[in-house]
Coordinates of C-alpha atoms and ligand atoms in Angstrom, one line a residue:
X1 CA -15.5 16.0 -0.1
X2 CA -11.8 16.0 0.6
X3 CA -9.2 14.6 -1.8
X4 CA -7.5 11.4 -0.7
X5 CA -4.3 10.5 -2.6
X6 CA -2.8 7.1 -1.8
X7 CA 0.8 6.4 -2.9
X8 CA 2.1 2.8 -3.1
X9 CA 5.8 2.3 -2.3
X10 CA 7.7 -0.9 -1.7
X11 CA 11.2 -0.7 -0.5
X12 CA 13.6 2.2 0.1
X13 CA 17.3 1.7 -0.7
X14 CA 20.3 3.7 -1.7
X15 CA 21.7 0.9 -3.9
X16 CA 19.0 -1.7 -4.9
X17 CA 18.1 -1.0 -8.6
X18 CA 14.8 -2.9 -8.5
X19 CA 11.9 -1.0 -10.2
X20 CA 10.0 -1.1 -6.9
X21 CA 12.8 0.3 -4.8
X22 CA 13.0 4.1 -4.2
X23 CA 16.1 6.0 -3.0
X24 CA 15.7 7.8 0.4
X25 CA 16.4 11.2 -1.2
X26 CA 13.8 10.6 -3.9
X27 CA 11.0 9.6 -1.5
X28 CA 11.9 12.6 0.7
X29 CA 11.7 15.0 -2.3
X30 CA 8.4 13.5 -3.5
X31 CA 6.8 13.7 0.0
X32 CA 8.0 17.3 0.5
X33 CA 6.5 18.2 -2.8
X34 CA 3.1 17.0 -1.7
X35 CA 3.4 18.7 1.7
X36 CA 4.2 22.0 -0.1
X37 CA 1.0 21.5 -2.1
X38 CA -1.1 21.4 1.1
X39 CA -1.4 17.6 1.5
X40 CA -1.4 16.3 5.1
X41 CA -0.5 12.7 6.0
X42 CA -2.8 10.0 7.3
X43 CA -2.9 6.2 7.4
X44 CA -5.0 4.4 4.9
X45 CA -7.8 3.5 7.4
X46 CA -7.8 7.1 8.8
X47 CA -8.0 8.7 5.4
X48 CA -11.0 6.5 4.4
X49 CA -12.9 7.0 7.7
X50 CA -12.0 10.4 9.0
X51 CA -10.0 12.5 6.6
X52 CA -9.1 15.6 8.5
X53 CA -7.5 17.7 5.8
X54 CA -8.9 19.0 2.5
X55 CA -6.0 17.1 0.8
X56 CA -4.9 13.9 2.4
X57 CA -1.8 12.0 1.5
X58 CA -1.5 8.3 2.4
X59 CA 1.9 6.7 2.1
X60 CA 1.7 2.9 1.9
X61 CA 4.5 0.3 1.7
X62 CA 3.7 -3.1 0.4
X63 CA 5.6 -6.2 1.5
X64 CA 7.0 -4.8 4.8
X65 CA 10.7 -4.7 3.6
X66 CA 13.1 -4.2 6.4
X67 CA 14.4 -1.1 4.7
X68 CA 11.0 0.6 5.4
X69 CA 11.6 0.4 9.1
X70 CA 15.3 1.3 8.8
X71 CA 15.3 4.1 6.3
X72 CA 11.7 5.3 5.6
X73 CA 10.4 5.4 9.1
X74 CA 12.9 8.0 10.5
X75 CA 12.5 10.0 7.3
X76 CA 8.7 10.1 7.5
X77 CA 8.8 10.9 11.2
X78 CA 10.9 14.0 10.4
X79 CA 8.2 15.0 7.9
X80 CA 5.4 14.3 10.3
X81 CA 3.7 11.7 8.0
X82 CA 2.5 8.3 9.3
X83 CA 2.3 5.4 6.9
X84 CA 0.6 2.1 6.3
X85 CA 2.6 -1.1 5.8
X86 CA 1.0 -4.2 4.2
X87 CA 2.7 -7.3 5.5
X88 CA 2.6 -10.8 4.0
X89 CA 2.1 -12.5 7.4
X90 CA 4.0 -15.8 6.6
X91 CA 7.2 -13.8 6.4
X92 CA 7.9 -11.9 9.6
X93 CA 10.5 -13.7 11.8
X94 CA 10.6 -16.6 9.3
X95 CA 14.1 -15.9 8.2
X96 CA 12.9 -16.5 4.6
X97 CA 13.6 -13.9 1.9
X98 CA 10.5 -12.6 0.1
X99 CA 11.5 -14.4 -3.1
X100 CA 8.2 -14.6 -4.9
X101 CA 7.6 -14.1 -8.6
X102 CA 9.1 -10.8 -9.5
X103 CA 11.6 -10.7 -6.5
X104 CA 13.0 -14.1 -7.3
X105 CA 15.6 -12.7 -9.7
X106 CA 17.4 -11.1 -6.8
X107 CA 17.8 -14.3 -4.8
X108 CA 21.5 -15.2 -4.6
X109 CA 22.6 -11.7 -5.6
X110 CA 24.3 -9.0 -3.6
X111 CA 20.9 -7.5 -3.1
X112 CA 19.2 -10.5 -1.6
X113 CA 19.1 -8.9 1.9
X114 CA 16.7 -6.3 0.5
X115 CA 14.1 -9.1 0.4
X116 CA 14.1 -9.4 4.2
X117 CA 10.8 -8.8 5.9
X118 CA 10.4 -6.9 9.1
X119 CA 9.7 -8.9 12.2
X120 CA 6.6 -8.5 14.4
X121 CA 8.6 -6.5 17.0
X122 CA 9.6 -4.0 14.4
X123 CA 6.1 -3.8 13.0
X124 CA 4.7 -3.4 16.5
X125 CA 7.2 -0.5 17.1
X126 CA 5.9 1.2 13.9
X127 CA 2.3 0.7 15.1
X128 CA 3.2 2.4 18.4
X129 CA 4.4 5.4 16.4
X130 CA 1.0 5.8 14.8
X131 CA 1.6 3.6 11.7
X132 CA -1.1 1.3 10.4
X133 CA -0.2 -2.3 9.8
X134 CA -2.5 -4.0 7.3
X135 CA -2.5 -7.4 5.7
X136 CA -0.9 -8.3 2.3
X137 CA -2.3 -11.9 2.6
X138 CA -0.3 -14.7 4.1
X139 CA 1.9 -15.9 1.2
X140 CA 1.6 -13.2 -1.5
X141 CA -0.3 -15.2 -4.1
X142 CA -2.2 -13.9 -7.2
X143 CA -5.6 -14.1 -5.5
X144 CA -7.6 -14.3 -8.6
X145 CA -6.0 -17.6 -9.6
X146 CA -7.0 -19.3 -6.3
X147 CA -10.1 -21.3 -5.4
X148 CA -12.6 -19.7 -3.1
X149 CA -11.4 -21.7 0.0
X150 CA -7.8 -20.7 -0.6
X151 CA -8.8 -17.0 -1.0
X152 CA -10.7 -17.1 2.2
X153 CA -7.8 -18.7 4.1
X154 CA -5.2 -16.2 2.7
X155 CA -7.4 -13.3 3.8
X156 CA -8.9 -14.5 7.1
X157 CA -5.8 -16.1 8.5
X158 CA -3.5 -13.2 7.7
X159 CA -5.9 -10.8 9.4
X160 CA -6.0 -13.1 12.4
X161 CA -2.2 -13.4 12.6
X162 CA -1.8 -9.6 12.3
X163 CA -4.2 -9.0 15.1
X164 CA -2.7 -11.6 17.4
X165 CA 0.8 -10.2 17.1
X166 CA 0.0 -6.5 17.2
X167 CA -3.1 -6.6 19.5
X168 CA -5.0 -4.1 17.4
X169 CA -7.6 -4.4 14.7
X170 CA -6.4 -5.2 11.2
X171 CA -8.8 -3.3 9.0
X172 CA -6.9 -2.9 5.7
X173 CA -5.6 -5.2 3.0
X174 CA -3.5 -4.7 -0.1
X175 CA -4.1 -7.2 -2.9
X176 CA -0.7 -8.7 -4.0
X177 CA 0.3 -7.6 -7.5
X178 CA -3.0 -5.5 -7.4
X179 CA -4.6 -8.7 -8.6
X180 CA -8.2 -9.4 -7.6
X181 CA -11.6 -10.2 -9.0
X182 CA -15.2 -10.0 -7.7
X183 CA -14.8 -13.2 -5.6
X184 CA -11.7 -11.7 -3.9
X185 CA -13.5 -8.5 -3.1
X186 CA -16.4 -10.4 -1.5
X187 CA -14.0 -12.6 0.4
X188 CA -12.2 -9.5 1.7
X189 CA -15.5 -8.2 3.0
X190 CA -16.4 -11.6 4.5
X191 CA -13.0 -11.8 6.2
X192 CA -13.8 -8.5 8.0
X193 CA -11.6 -6.0 6.1
X194 CA -13.1 -2.6 5.7
X195 CA -10.6 -1.2 3.2
X196 CA -8.5 -2.8 0.4
X197 CA -5.9 -1.2 -1.8
X198 CA -5.0 -2.0 -5.4
X199 CA -2.7 -0.5 -8.1
X200 CA -4.8 0.0 -11.3
X201 CA -3.3 0.5 -14.7
X202 CA -6.3 2.4 -15.9
X203 CA -8.4 5.1 -14.1
X204 CA -11.1 3.4 -12.0
X205 CA -13.7 4.6 -9.5
X206 CA -12.7 4.3 -5.8
X207 CA -14.6 2.0 -3.5
X208 CA -13.4 1.1 0.1
X209 CA -12.5 -2.5 -0.9
X210 CA -11.1 -1.5 -4.3
X211 CA -9.1 1.7 -3.6
X212 CA -6.8 2.9 -6.4
X213 CA -3.3 3.8 -5.4
X214 CA -0.6 5.5 -7.4
X215 CA 2.5 3.3 -7.7
X216 CA 5.9 5.0 -7.2
X217 CA 8.9 3.4 -8.9
X218 CA 12.7 3.8 -9.1
X219 CA 14.1 7.1 -10.1
X220 CA 10.8 9.1 -10.6
X221 CA 10.4 12.8 -10.2
X222 CA 7.7 14.3 -8.1
X223 CA 6.1 15.9 -11.1
X224 CA 5.7 12.6 -12.9
X225 CA 3.9 11.1 -9.9
X226 CA 1.6 14.1 -9.7
X227 CA 0.7 13.7 -13.3
X228 CA 0.0 10.0 -12.8
X229 CA -2.0 10.8 -9.7
X230 CA -4.1 13.1 -11.7
X231 CA -4.9 10.6 -14.5
X232 CA -5.1 7.5 -12.4
X233 CA -6.6 8.5 -9.2
X234 CA -7.9 12.1 -8.8
X235 CA -9.7 12.0 -12.1
X236 CA -11.6 8.8 -11.1
X237 CA -12.5 10.5 -7.8
X238 CA -14.0 13.3 -9.8
X239 CA -16.0 10.8 -11.8
X240 CA -17.1 9.1 -8.7
X241 CA -18.3 12.4 -7.3
X242 CA -20.3 13.0 -10.6
X243 CA -21.8 9.5 -10.4
X244 CA -22.9 10.2 -6.8
X245 CA -24.3 13.6 -7.6
X246 CA -26.3 12.0 -10.5
X247 CA -27.7 9.3 -8.3
X248 CA -28.8 11.9 -5.8
X249 CA -30.7 13.7 -8.6
X250 CA -32.7 10.6 -9.5
X251 CA -36.3 10.9 -8.3
Ligands
ZN1 ZN1 3.4 -7.2 -2.6

């Protein structure tokens, strides 16, 4: 079984000091470090269906910040790594900043333009370059706080909008804030998603609709991310393998 490591980034900026914003030089150093260690890049859906390498690295970007198209895409192209972008589908071409809970403190500041979302044309251009565009719901709510009808609408409609604009299947989802419960997972399955990503705070086993990612934050060194990957993600994979092996041993 090959090893699949999924990193979760948000925005890329030289000057935005938000915890979720990573400098271009930092992300480049981090990715080069993984490439040196034998990882090969794939999109989230590719990695979970047909991992081609023994060590697969999946780079994901939540929220579809404009800076991802402007700064991260050329950089990743140079490194030969595709990525997966999770887009909150109410935002592209809306002209509205992504000023939800957590980002709202940047509204009205010199960094407000960092809250801009890519448009469908930019997202389509990334898809043409081999990137995967997944859903990040419509409006970026905390899904576990919603009623079942609202959860279903956020998941099904965002998938439909994504497919309509990009003319390709939308297979993957990232839960906003990594927030979900059993109802959300079932709704994701019913809405037709095959894969869903989260950001656990504790080690957890990996399932296609609850896939743990390793969050990367402002000013981190590659070594720190590797250590977190080991405790949060690779170790759970090992335990999932053990669980699988034990199940096979059962008469
Ligand atoms: Zn998000």
